[in-house]
């Protein structure tokens, strides 16, 4: 009974549901609203997961198209955004596997694929910072953090990104990744400790 | 007091303030007395701050349009498939749709083929010809076709069957014409070593034997006609009368004379090693007389005798065998 109430509460809050229903009835243009609302978050999840801007754009597009193709299967048991973010996380993990396989075969790292990473994209997020020295320092620190994130396992990486970068709650992460709450907590703890150790090695004293 | 390792595992949750009151109190107590764990917490907090401070990337300006272009493309494909498979708004699985299509096609093809078959071979064709066509090997089929052409048409075919019979005859003639040249070659090759022209396997064995036999055993004069016609059918024709005699050759001559005395027409005789066939058309009224006279030259067994009280001629086959 409480589950039903929770589901109803979730769906009542889900502002996307109206457009999702229209899409399910065949109104393709309603999907434009959903893309507009979620594109940035989707792209950022993919970007932090993969560490490459162009690859992240590609994966996000694929995830949106996949979501549209299977939108009739969405049952509104969870929020639409949760369902959508699950798709982009899974697509990002698949792309990571492909890229790591390719880099093993061809002998180069993901960072050296020619795509744009945090260093090259820093102007987008730091334009409000006037001091070039501070900008440079922040840019470097971000690059180190992203490099350390890239060293994490995929299952630790997604939890860390969803919690510490995107700010989702444990409950939301559990719903997105379809893993129990306790698993999220333990994975997050290990991910943070691993990232802390990596940053200590790269930056020095934190 | 808990060990540092246990505390370290809880530091992440402590940072997010999601620990239970008891666990939180235990960590607080430990941190007050353990400088190492306190430093670990500080580093963890700094790590969290660093990840939190990562800037967000902006999607490129064309991003939404590009996604929607692909979405519209997919919608077009989906609509096409939808129109193709669900024209009546009824969700029939594709597999069932395909199965029904195949079943309908199979029934249609079966019926079309059946009609064509009936056009060529009518179901009420007289038994001997149909039986020989179905049962014989390709080699003997050729002989049967030839024999059918040369054999006199039986009068037992009713007026109703005549159109179908004419169709059947056309088919038979077609086959016969195709093999006419083979027969001529056979005739021409009689007495000559011309085995290269026709392979032995293709030449019916009885043809060559017969061509030699008909020189001295021939009774009625139409050698090829007499020899070929019943020969091809000898294993299938049901003779009307079986006559068992002591001397086959003499009996055949006498039987032919009896046929003539009974005013039989189109008399043909075929003699083989152990038996002979004598066929002819005679008036039904003369059948009794024929039987009586045949009983003088051997033992007569009546198999399929046409009714004597009916009017008109009938074809009669007499099988003469050695006792």
Short mmCIF file of C-alpha atoms in Angstrom, two decimals:
data_model
loop_
_atom_site.label_atom_id
_atom_site.label_comp_id
_atom_site.label_asym_id
_atom_site.label_seq_id
_atom_site.Cartn_x
_atom_site.Cartn_y
_atom_site.Cartn_z
CA UNK A 1 0.00 0.00 0.00
CA UNK A 2 2.76 2.38 0.95
CA UNK A 3 4.51 1.54 -2.32
CA UNK A 4 1.44 2.53 -4.27
CA UNK A 5 1.22 5.80 -2.37
CA UNK A 6 4.91 6.47 -3.00
CA UNK A 7 4.52 5.74 -6.70
CA UNK A 8 1.51 8.04 -6.91
CA UNK A 9 3.41 10.75 -5.05
CA UNK A 10 6.34 10.39 -7.43
CA UNK A 11 4.19 10.46 -10.54
CA UNK A 12 2.19 13.37 -9.20
CA UNK A 13 5.43 15.35 -8.90
CA UNK A 14 6.73 14.20 -12.26
CA UNK A 15 6.30 17.23 -14.47
CA UNK A 16 7.51 15.28 -17.48
CA UNK A 17 4.63 12.84 -17.39
CA UNK A 18 2.28 15.04 -19.40
CA UNK A 19 4.75 15.23 -22.30
CA UNK A 20 5.67 11.58 -21.97
CA UNK A 21 1.99 10.65 -22.32
CA UNK A 22 1.69 12.83 -25.41
CA UNK A 23 4.76 11.14 -26.90
CA UNK A 24 3.30 7.75 -26.16
CA UNK A 25 0.18 8.79 -28.09
CA UNK A 26 2.31 9.68 -31.10
CA UNK A 27 3.05 13.38 -30.58
CA UNK A 28 6.71 13.46 -31.52
CA UNK A 29 7.11 17.20 -30.91
CA UNK A 30 6.36 16.77 -27.20
CA UNK A 31 9.69 14.99 -26.92
CA UNK A 32 11.36 18.31 -27.73
CA UNK A 33 10.30 19.63 -24.31
CA UNK A 34 11.83 16.60 -22.61
CA UNK A 35 15.07 17.03 -24.53
CA UNK A 36 15.19 20.69 -23.57
CA UNK A 37 14.69 19.88 -19.90
CA UNK A 38 17.16 17.04 -19.56
CA UNK A 39 19.84 17.54 -22.20
CA UNK A 40 22.27 19.35 -19.93
CA UNK A 41 22.10 16.86 -17.08
CA UNK A 42 22.28 13.94 -19.49
CA UNK A 43 25.31 15.43 -21.23
CA UNK A 44 27.10 16.14 -17.94
CA UNK A 45 26.55 12.61 -16.64
CA UNK A 46 27.90 11.22 -19.90
CA UNK A 47 30.79 13.68 -19.94
CA UNK A 48 31.93 12.86 -16.41
CA UNK A 49 31.52 9.16 -17.06
CA UNK A 50 33.51 9.16 -20.29
CA UNK A 51 35.74 12.20 -19.84
CA UNK A 52 35.43 13.26 -23.47
CA UNK A 53 33.06 15.98 -24.62
CA UNK A 54 32.46 14.79 -28.19
CA UNK A 55 31.93 11.21 -27.14
CA UNK A 56 29.57 12.44 -24.41
CA UNK A 57 27.52 14.41 -26.98
CA UNK A 58 27.27 11.34 -29.15
CA UNK A 59 26.26 9.08 -26.28
CA UNK A 60 23.65 11.57 -25.07
CA UNK A 61 22.08 11.70 -28.52
CA UNK A 62 22.01 7.92 -28.68
CA UNK A 63 20.41 7.78 -25.24
CA UNK A 64 17.68 10.26 -26.20
CA UNK A 65 16.88 8.37 -29.40
CA UNK A 66 16.79 5.09 -27.49
CA UNK A 67 14.47 6.65 -24.92
CA UNK A 68 12.14 7.85 -27.66
CA UNK A 69 12.10 4.48 -29.36
CA UNK A 70 11.09 2.72 -26.17
CA UNK A 71 8.97 5.44 -24.61
CA UNK A 72 5.87 3.24 -24.88
CA UNK A 73 7.52 0.86 -22.42
CA UNK A 74 7.80 3.58 -19.77
CA UNK A 75 5.18 2.68 -17.14
CA UNK A 76 5.43 5.74 -14.87
CA UNK A 77 6.37 3.55 -11.91
CA UNK A 78 9.34 5.87 -11.37
CA UNK A 79 10.07 9.40 -12.48
CA UNK A 80 10.75 9.83 -16.18
CA UNK A 81 14.06 11.56 -15.43
CA UNK A 82 15.20 8.53 -13.40
CA UNK A 83 14.42 6.28 -16.35
CA UNK A 84 16.17 8.66 -18.74
CA UNK A 85 19.32 8.95 -16.59
CA UNK A 86 19.49 5.17 -16.30
CA UNK A 87 19.63 4.99 -20.07
CA UNK A 88 22.44 7.52 -20.35
CA UNK A 89 24.46 5.84 -17.57
CA UNK A 90 24.15 2.47 -19.32
CA UNK A 91 25.03 3.94 -22.70
CA UNK A 92 28.04 5.68 -21.16
CA UNK A 93 29.25 2.44 -19.58
CA UNK A 94 28.90 0.66 -22.93
CA UNK A 95 30.82 3.41 -24.68
CA UNK A 96 33.54 3.21 -22.04
CA UNK A 97 33.92 -0.51 -22.69
CA UNK A 98 34.19 0.14 -26.42
CA UNK A 99 36.74 2.90 -25.94
CA UNK A 100 38.86 0.95 -23.49
CA UNK A 101 38.79 -2.05 -25.84
CA UNK A 102 39.81 0.16 -28.74
CA UNK A 103 42.58 1.84 -26.72
CA UNK A 104 43.93 -1.59 -25.68
CA UNK A 105 43.99 -2.73 -29.30
CA UNK A 106 45.42 0.47 -30.74
CA UNK A 107 47.63 1.42 -27.80
CA UNK A 108 46.42 4.86 -26.82
CA UNK A 109 44.51 6.22 -23.83
CA UNK A 110 41.00 7.64 -23.89
CA UNK A 111 42.44 11.07 -23.10
CA UNK A 112 44.49 10.93 -26.26
CA UNK A 113 41.62 10.16 -28.61
CA UNK A 114 41.58 13.69 -29.93
CA UNK A 115 38.31 14.56 -28.24
CA UNK A 116 37.84 17.61 -26.06
CA UNK A 117 38.25 17.21 -22.30
CA UNK A 118 37.98 19.42 -19.19
CA UNK A 119 41.11 21.42 -20.06
CA UNK A 120 39.78 22.50 -23.40
CA UNK A 121 36.24 23.12 -22.21
CA UNK A 122 37.08 25.15 -19.13
CA UNK A 123 36.11 28.43 -20.77
CA UNK A 124 32.49 27.34 -20.79
CA UNK A 125 32.18 26.99 -17.01
CA UNK A 126 34.72 29.54 -15.75
CA UNK A 127 33.96 32.59 -17.82
CA UNK A 128 32.85 34.46 -14.70
CA UNK A 129 36.32 34.06 -13.13
CA UNK A 130 38.31 37.19 -13.98
CA UNK A 131 41.76 36.26 -12.63
CA UNK A 132 43.63 34.19 -15.26
CA UNK A 133 45.92 32.67 -12.62
CA UNK A 134 43.02 31.42 -10.55
CA UNK A 135 41.36 30.18 -13.74
CA UNK A 136 44.46 28.26 -14.72
CA UNK A 137 44.81 26.73 -11.25
CA UNK A 138 41.16 25.67 -11.17
CA UNK A 139 41.42 24.27 -14.67
CA UNK A 140 44.41 22.17 -13.69
CA UNK A 141 42.70 20.91 -10.55
CA UNK A 142 39.61 19.92 -12.52
CA UNK A 143 41.74 18.05 -15.01
CA UNK A 144 43.35 16.10 -12.17
CA UNK A 145 40.00 15.28 -10.64
CA UNK A 146 38.63 14.08 -13.97
CA UNK A 147 41.75 11.98 -14.55
CA UNK A 148 41.30 10.38 -11.14
CA UNK A 149 37.60 9.78 -11.84
CA UNK A 150 38.64 8.06 -15.07
CA UNK A 151 40.74 5.62 -13.06
CA UNK A 152 37.75 4.36 -11.08
CA UNK A 153 35.80 1.24 -11.96
CA UNK A 154 32.59 1.95 -13.88
CA UNK A 155 30.40 0.84 -10.98
CA UNK A 156 32.21 3.19 -8.57
CA UNK A 157 32.41 5.98 -11.09
CA UNK A 158 28.66 6.19 -11.75
CA UNK A 159 27.80 6.33 -8.03
CA UNK A 160 30.36 9.07 -7.37
CA UNK A 161 29.24 11.15 -10.35
CA UNK A 162 25.56 10.84 -9.53
CA UNK A 163 26.10 11.71 -5.85
CA UNK A 164 28.99 14.17 -5.65
CA UNK A 165 28.75 15.89 -9.04
CA UNK A 166 25.06 15.68 -9.93
CA UNK A 167 23.82 15.75 -6.34
CA UNK A 168 21.25 12.94 -6.49
CA UNK A 169 20.04 11.44 -3.21
CA UNK A 170 20.88 7.87 -2.24
CA UNK A 171 17.31 6.86 -2.99
CA UNK A 172 17.45 8.39 -6.48
CA UNK A 173 20.81 6.76 -7.21
CA UNK A 174 19.38 3.45 -6.05
CA UNK A 175 16.45 3.91 -8.48
CA UNK A 176 18.64 5.02 -11.38
CA UNK A 177 21.15 2.20 -11.04
CA UNK A 178 18.58 -0.35 -9.85
CA UNK A 179 20.78 -1.45 -6.96
CA UNK A 180 19.92 -1.60 -3.24
CA UNK A 181 20.48 1.40 -1.00
CA UNK A 182 23.23 -0.37 0.97
CA UNK A 183 25.12 -1.14 -2.23
CA UNK A 184 25.02 2.53 -3.20
CA UNK A 185 26.45 3.51 0.19
CA UNK A 186 29.26 0.98 0.17
CA UNK A 187 30.19 1.74 -3.45
CA UNK A 188 30.20 5.46 -2.77
CA UNK A 189 32.43 4.99 0.27
CA UNK A 190 34.93 2.96 -1.75
CA UNK A 191 34.76 5.41 -4.67
CA UNK A 192 35.47 8.42 -2.46
CA UNK A 193 38.37 6.70 -0.72
CA UNK A 194 39.86 5.64 -4.07
CA UNK A 195 39.47 9.14 -5.48
CA UNK A 196 41.02 10.63 -2.32
CA UNK A 197 44.04 8.33 -2.64
CA UNK A 198 44.41 9.15 -6.33
CA UNK A 199 44.22 12.90 -5.77
CA UNK A 200 46.75 12.68 -2.96
CA UNK A 201 49.15 11.02 -5.38
CA UNK A 202 48.51 13.50 -8.19
CA UNK A 203 48.11 16.80 -6.35
CA UNK A 204 50.02 16.06 -3.17
CA UNK A 205 48.64 17.21 0.17
CA UNK A 206 44.91 17.86 -0.12
CA UNK B 1 35.82 1.65 21.11
CA UNK B 2 35.80 0.88 17.40
CA UNK B 3 38.94 0.39 15.36
CA UNK B 4 40.13 3.00 12.83
CA UNK B 5 39.31 0.71 9.88
CA UNK B 6 35.65 0.47 10.87
CA UNK B 7 35.48 4.21 11.38
CA UNK B 8 37.11 4.90 8.04
CA UNK B 9 34.40 2.87 6.30
CA UNK B 10 31.74 5.04 7.93
CA UNK B 11 33.42 8.39 7.23
CA UNK B 12 31.78 8.74 3.81
CA UNK B 13 28.32 8.29 5.32
CA UNK B 14 29.28 10.53 8.25
CA UNK B 15 30.14 13.22 5.72
CA UNK B 16 26.71 12.95 4.11
CA UNK B 17 25.05 12.82 7.53
CA UNK B 18 23.19 9.62 6.80
CA UNK B 19 24.52 7.54 9.68
CA UNK B 20 22.24 6.37 12.46
CA UNK B 21 22.47 8.28 15.76
CA UNK B 22 24.42 5.50 17.44
CA UNK B 23 26.95 5.18 14.60
CA UNK B 24 27.33 8.94 14.34
CA UNK B 25 27.98 9.18 18.10
CA UNK B 26 30.57 6.41 17.84
CA UNK B 27 32.39 8.19 15.00
CA UNK B 28 32.29 11.50 16.86
CA UNK B 29 33.77 9.87 19.95
CA UNK B 30 36.51 8.17 17.89
CA UNK B 31 37.40 11.33 15.99
CA UNK B 32 37.92 13.24 19.26
CA UNK B 33 40.64 10.84 20.28
CA UNK B 34 42.12 9.75 16.87
CA UNK B 35 44.04 12.39 14.98
CA UNK B 36 44.70 10.04 12.04
CA UNK B 37 40.99 9.44 11.38
CA UNK B 38 40.30 13.13 11.80
CA UNK B 39 42.82 13.88 9.04
CA UNK B 40 41.30 11.18 6.86
CA UNK B 41 37.91 12.84 7.27
CA UNK B 42 39.38 16.21 6.33
CA UNK B 43 40.92 14.76 3.16
CA UNK B 44 37.66 13.09 2.28
CA UNK B 45 35.80 16.35 2.79
CA UNK B 46 38.29 18.12 0.50
CA UNK B 47 37.88 15.41 -2.15
CA UNK B 48 34.13 15.86 -2.03
CA UNK B 49 34.52 19.61 -2.38
CA UNK B 50 36.77 19.16 -5.41
CA UNK B 51 34.30 16.91 -7.17
CA UNK B 52 31.44 19.22 -6.21
CA UNK B 53 33.27 22.15 -7.72
CA UNK B 54 33.66 20.56 -11.14
CA UNK B 55 31.98 22.88 -13.60
CA UNK B 56 29.08 21.76 -15.74
CA UNK B 57 29.54 21.58 -19.48
CA UNK B 58 26.98 23.19 -21.74
CA UNK B 59 25.43 21.32 -24.63
CA UNK B 60 26.39 22.64 -28.06
CA UNK B 61 23.88 25.00 -29.70
CA UNK B 62 22.86 22.47 -32.38
CA UNK B 63 22.40 19.72 -29.84
CA UNK B 64 18.63 19.81 -29.33
CA UNK B 65 17.91 20.25 -33.03
CA UNK B 66 20.13 17.37 -33.93
CA UNK B 67 18.51 15.10 -31.35
CA UNK B 68 15.04 16.06 -32.53
CA UNK B 69 16.00 15.49 -36.17
CA UNK B 70 17.02 11.95 -35.29
CA UNK B 71 13.90 11.49 -33.20
CA UNK B 72 11.69 12.57 -36.11
CA UNK B 73 13.55 10.19 -38.38
CA UNK B 74 12.84 7.35 -35.96
CA UNK B 75 9.21 8.42 -35.70
CA UNK B 76 8.94 8.21 -39.50
CA UNK B 77 10.30 4.67 -39.50
CA UNK B 78 7.98 3.72 -36.67
CA UNK B 79 4.95 5.15 -38.49
CA UNK B 80 5.83 3.25 -41.66
CA UNK B 81 6.07 -0.04 -39.78
CA UNK B 82 2.90 0.80 -37.89
CA UNK B 83 0.97 1.42 -41.11
CA UNK B 84 2.39 -1.71 -42.66
CA UNK B 85 1.58 -4.13 -39.89
CA UNK B 86 -1.26 -2.54 -37.95
CA UNK B 87 -3.48 -1.01 -40.63
CA UNK B 88 -6.65 -1.93 -38.73
CA UNK B 89 -5.33 -0.68 -35.39
CA UNK B 90 -5.23 -4.29 -34.22
CA UNK B 91 -1.95 -5.44 -32.76
CA UNK B 92 -1.31 -8.71 -34.56
CA UNK B 93 2.19 -10.04 -33.98
CA UNK B 94 4.26 -10.13 -37.13
CA UNK B 95 4.81 -13.88 -36.81
CA UNK B 96 1.09 -14.62 -36.90
CA UNK B 97 0.64 -12.28 -39.85
CA UNK B 98 3.42 -14.07 -41.75
CA UNK B 99 2.02 -17.51 -40.90
CA UNK B 100 -1.44 -16.59 -42.19
CA UNK B 101 0.07 -15.21 -45.41
CA UNK B 102 2.04 -18.41 -46.02
CA UNK B 103 -1.02 -20.58 -45.31
CA UNK B 104 -3.20 -18.62 -47.75
CA UNK B 105 -0.50 -18.77 -50.43
CA UNK B 106 -0.07 -22.52 -49.95
CA UNK B 107 -3.81 -23.18 -50.31
CA UNK B 108 -3.97 -20.99 -53.41
CA UNK B 109 -1.02 -22.75 -55.07
CA UNK B 110 -2.41 -26.17 -54.19
CA UNK B 111 -5.76 -25.37 -55.77
CA UNK B 112 -4.23 -23.85 -58.88
CA UNK B 113 -2.07 -26.93 -59.37
CA UNK B 114 -4.99 -29.29 -58.82
CA UNK B 115 -7.03 -27.61 -61.58
CA UNK B 116 -4.19 -27.88 -64.03
CA UNK B 117 -3.72 -31.55 -63.22
CA UNK B 118 -7.42 -32.25 -63.78
CA UNK B 119 -7.27 -30.55 -67.16
CA UNK B 120 -4.55 -32.88 -68.35
CA UNK B 121 -5.57 -36.16 -66.79
CA UNK B 122 -9.30 -36.60 -66.26
CA UNK B 123 -10.27 -38.77 -63.34
CA UNK B 124 -12.54 -41.07 -65.38
CA UNK B 125 -10.02 -42.18 -68.00
CA UNK B 126 -10.46 -45.89 -68.85
CA UNK B 127 -8.46 -48.07 -66.55
CA UNK B 128 -5.82 -49.69 -68.77
CA UNK B 129 -4.33 -46.50 -70.19
CA UNK B 130 -4.36 -44.59 -66.92
CA UNK B 131 -2.93 -47.49 -65.00
CA UNK B 132 -0.10 -47.98 -67.40
CA UNK B 133 0.74 -44.27 -67.38
CA UNK B 134 0.90 -44.17 -63.62
CA UNK B 135 2.66 -47.44 -62.96
CA UNK B 136 5.15 -47.82 -65.73
CA UNK B 137 8.71 -46.68 -65.78
CA UNK B 138 9.65 -43.89 -68.25
CA UNK B 139 10.88 -46.45 -70.76
CA UNK B 140 7.71 -48.46 -70.82
CA UNK B 141 5.64 -45.26 -70.83
CA UNK B 142 7.03 -44.51 -74.25
CA UNK B 143 5.90 -47.89 -75.50
CA UNK B 144 2.49 -47.47 -73.97
CA UNK B 145 2.01 -44.18 -75.72
CA UNK B 146 2.94 -45.76 -79.03
CA UNK B 147 0.69 -48.71 -78.44
CA UNK B 148 -2.20 -46.47 -77.54
CA UNK B 149 -1.91 -44.71 -80.84
CA UNK B 150 -1.86 -47.93 -82.83
CA UNK B 151 -4.51 -49.76 -80.83
CA UNK B 152 -8.11 -49.52 -82.01
CA UNK B 153 -10.29 -47.29 -79.91
CA UNK B 154 -12.58 -49.32 -77.72
CA UNK B 155 -16.28 -48.90 -78.25
CA UNK B 156 -17.00 -49.07 -74.56
CA UNK B 157 -16.21 -45.38 -74.10
CA UNK B 158 -19.49 -43.65 -73.57
CA UNK B 159 -20.57 -40.49 -75.33
CA UNK B 160 -20.12 -38.51 -72.10
CA UNK B 161 -16.45 -39.42 -71.83
CA UNK B 162 -15.61 -38.57 -75.42
CA UNK B 163 -14.45 -34.97 -74.88
CA UNK B 164 -12.11 -36.04 -72.08
CA UNK B 165 -11.00 -38.98 -74.12
CA UNK B 166 -10.09 -36.64 -76.97
CA UNK B 167 -7.97 -34.57 -74.58
CA UNK B 168 -6.26 -37.70 -73.38
CA UNK B 169 -5.65 -38.81 -76.94
CA UNK B 170 -4.09 -35.47 -77.78
CA UNK B 171 -1.68 -35.89 -74.91
CA UNK B 172 -0.86 -39.41 -75.99
CA UNK B 173 -0.36 -38.34 -79.61
CA UNK B 174 2.03 -35.63 -78.49
CA UNK B 175 4.16 -38.21 -76.73
CA UNK B 176 3.86 -40.60 -79.65
CA UNK B 177 4.97 -38.05 -82.22
CA UNK B 178 8.00 -37.27 -80.15
CA UNK B 179 9.03 -40.90 -80.25
CA UNK B 180 7.97 -41.69 -83.78
CA UNK B 181 11.48 -41.21 -85.04
CA UNK B 182 12.82 -43.60 -82.41
CA UNK B 183 10.50 -46.30 -83.63
CA UNK B 184 11.51 -45.71 -87.23
CA UNK B 185 15.13 -45.94 -86.24
CA UNK B 186 14.35 -49.20 -84.52
CA UNK B 187 12.76 -50.54 -87.64
CA UNK B 188 15.66 -49.42 -89.75
CA UNK B 189 18.20 -50.88 -87.37
CA UNK B 190 16.67 -54.32 -87.59
CA UNK B 191 19.50 -56.60 -88.71
CA UNK B 192 22.12 -53.92 -88.54
CA UNK B 193 24.68 -53.19 -85.84
CA UNK B 194 23.53 -49.72 -84.99
CA UNK B 195 23.83 -49.80 -81.25
CA UNK B 196 25.60 -46.47 -81.13
CA UNK B 197 22.47 -44.63 -82.15
CA UNK B 198 20.29 -45.87 -79.37
CA UNK B 199 21.67 -47.04 -76.09
CA UNK B 200 20.67 -50.55 -75.12
CA UNK B 201 19.17 -49.33 -71.90
CA UNK B 202 16.83 -47.05 -73.81
CA UNK B 203 15.59 -49.74 -76.18
CA UNK B 204 12.88 -51.88 -74.68
CA UNK B 205 14.06 -55.45 -74.58
CA UNK B 206 10.84 -56.84 -75.99
CA UNK B 207 11.12 -54.68 -79.08
CA UNK B 208 14.19 -56.44 -80.42
CA UNK B 209 12.94 -59.86 -79.44
CA UNK B 210 9.63 -59.19 -81.05
CA UNK B 211 11.10 -57.95 -84.30
CA UNK B 212 12.76 -61.34 -84.69
CA UNK B 213 9.76 -63.30 -83.53
CA UNK B 214 7.26 -61.59 -85.78
CA UNK B 215 9.08 -62.83 -88.88
CA UNK B 216 7.83 -66.37 -88.43
CA UNK B 217 5.22 -66.14 -85.72
CA UNK B 218 3.36 -63.22 -87.09
CA UNK B 219 -0.23 -64.10 -87.76
CA UNK B 220 -2.24 -61.04 -88.61
CA UNK B 221 0.15 -59.09 -90.80
CA UNK B 222 0.43 -55.78 -88.94
CA UNK B 223 3.64 -56.71 -87.27
CA UNK B 224 4.53 -53.65 -85.28
CA UNK B 225 0.95 -52.94 -84.39
CA UNK B 226 0.34 -56.43 -83.18
CA UNK B 227 3.54 -56.75 -81.28
CA UNK B 228 3.69 -53.45 -79.53
CA UNK B 229 0.18 -52.82 -78.39
CA UNK B 230 -0.54 -55.61 -75.96
CA UNK B 231 3.14 -56.02 -75.14
CA UNK B 232 3.38 -52.83 -73.25
CA UNK B 233 0.25 -53.57 -71.38
CA UNK B 234 0.63 -57.31 -70.89
CA UNK B 235 1.22 -56.99 -67.21
CA UNK B 236 -1.77 -54.69 -66.72
CA UNK B 237 -4.47 -55.76 -69.21
CA UNK B 238 -7.12 -57.96 -67.74
CA UNK B 239 -7.99 -60.45 -70.45
CA UNK B 240 -11.66 -61.24 -70.98
CA UNK B 241 -10.92 -64.88 -71.63
CA UNK B 242 -8.00 -67.06 -70.64
CA UNK B 243 -7.43 -70.03 -72.91
CA UNK B 244 -5.12 -72.77 -71.70
CA UNK B 245 -3.71 -74.92 -74.49
CA UNK B 246 -0.99 -77.51 -75.07
CA UNK B 247 0.57 -75.98 -78.21
CA UNK B 248 0.67 -72.20 -78.08
CA UNK B 249 1.51 -71.43 -81.72
CA UNK B 250 -1.10 -73.76 -83.16
CA UNK B 251 -3.68 -72.53 -80.70
CA UNK B 252 -3.07 -68.91 -81.70
CA UNK B 253 -3.62 -69.70 -85.37
CA UNK B 254 -6.81 -71.62 -84.59
CA UNK B 255 -8.06 -68.93 -82.26
CA UNK B 256 -7.53 -66.28 -84.90
CA UNK B 257 -9.55 -68.32 -87.38
CA UNK B 258 -12.30 -68.64 -84.80
CA UNK B 259 -12.20 -64.82 -84.35
CA UNK B 260 -12.65 -64.42 -88.10
CA UNK B 261 -15.49 -66.93 -88.18
CA UNK B 262 -17.19 -64.89 -85.49
CA UNK B 263 -16.84 -61.81 -87.74
CA UNK B 264 -14.32 -60.11 -85.52
CA UNK B 265 -12.57 -57.03 -86.84
CA UNK B 266 -9.15 -55.53 -86.15
CA UNK B 267 -7.71 -58.80 -85.01
CA UNK B 268 -4.27 -58.48 -83.51
CA UNK B 269 -2.07 -61.17 -82.05
CA UNK B 270 1.01 -60.98 -79.88
CA UNK B 271 3.06 -64.02 -79.09
CA UNK B 272 5.55 -64.20 -76.28
CA UNK B 273 7.59 -67.04 -74.85
CA UNK B 274 4.92 -68.60 -72.66
CA UNK B 275 1.73 -66.85 -73.67
CA UNK B 276 -0.01 -64.90 -76.39
CA UNK B 277 -2.65 -62.19 -76.60
CA UNK B 278 -5.35 -62.11 -79.21
CA UNK B 279 -7.53 -59.03 -79.42
CA UNK B 280 -10.37 -58.11 -81.70
CA UNK B 281 -13.67 -56.31 -82.00
CA UNK B 282 -16.73 -58.42 -82.40
CA UNK B 283 -20.45 -58.23 -82.02
CA UNK B 284 -21.68 -58.98 -78.55
CA UNK B 285 -24.10 -61.59 -79.92
CA UNK B 286 -21.17 -63.60 -81.26
CA UNK B 287 -19.38 -63.93 -77.93
CA UNK B 288 -21.18 -67.13 -76.91
CA UNK B 289 -20.38 -68.71 -80.23
CA UNK B 290 -16.74 -67.64 -79.82
CA UNK B 291 -16.54 -69.23 -76.39
CA UNK B 292 -18.01 -72.45 -77.62
CA UNK B 293 -15.53 -72.71 -80.49
CA UNK B 294 -12.55 -71.73 -78.32
CA UNK B 295 -13.41 -74.56 -75.91
CA UNK B 296 -12.61 -76.98 -78.74
CA UNK B 297 -8.93 -75.98 -78.79
CA UNK B 298 -8.32 -75.68 -75.03
CA UNK B 299 -9.69 -75.01 -71.56
CA UNK B 300 -11.58 -71.73 -71.44
CA UNK B 301 -11.67 -69.53 -68.33
CA UNK B 302 -14.05 -66.60 -68.50
CA UNK B 303 -12.68 -63.54 -66.70
CA UNK B 304 -14.38 -60.39 -67.95
CA UNK B 305 -16.94 -61.19 -70.58
CA UNK B 306 -19.02 -58.26 -71.91
CA UNK B 307 -22.80 -58.68 -71.59
CA UNK B 308 -24.11 -60.60 -74.63
CA UNK B 309 -27.62 -59.13 -74.52
CA UNK B 310 -26.40 -55.58 -75.27
CA UNK B 311 -26.14 -54.14 -78.78
CA UNK B 312 -22.97 -53.16 -80.70
CA UNK B 313 -19.38 -54.30 -80.95
CA UNK B 314 -17.01 -54.78 -78.07
CA UNK B 315 -13.28 -55.29 -77.74
CA UNK B 316 -12.24 -58.64 -76.42
CA UNK B 317 -8.83 -59.84 -75.29
CA UNK B 318 -8.02 -63.51 -75.16
CA UNK B 319 -4.93 -64.59 -73.29
CA UNK B 320 -3.61 -67.91 -74.58
CA UNK B 321 -1.21 -69.71 -72.27
CA UNK B 322 0.49 -73.06 -72.15
CA UNK B 323 -0.94 -75.52 -69.68
#
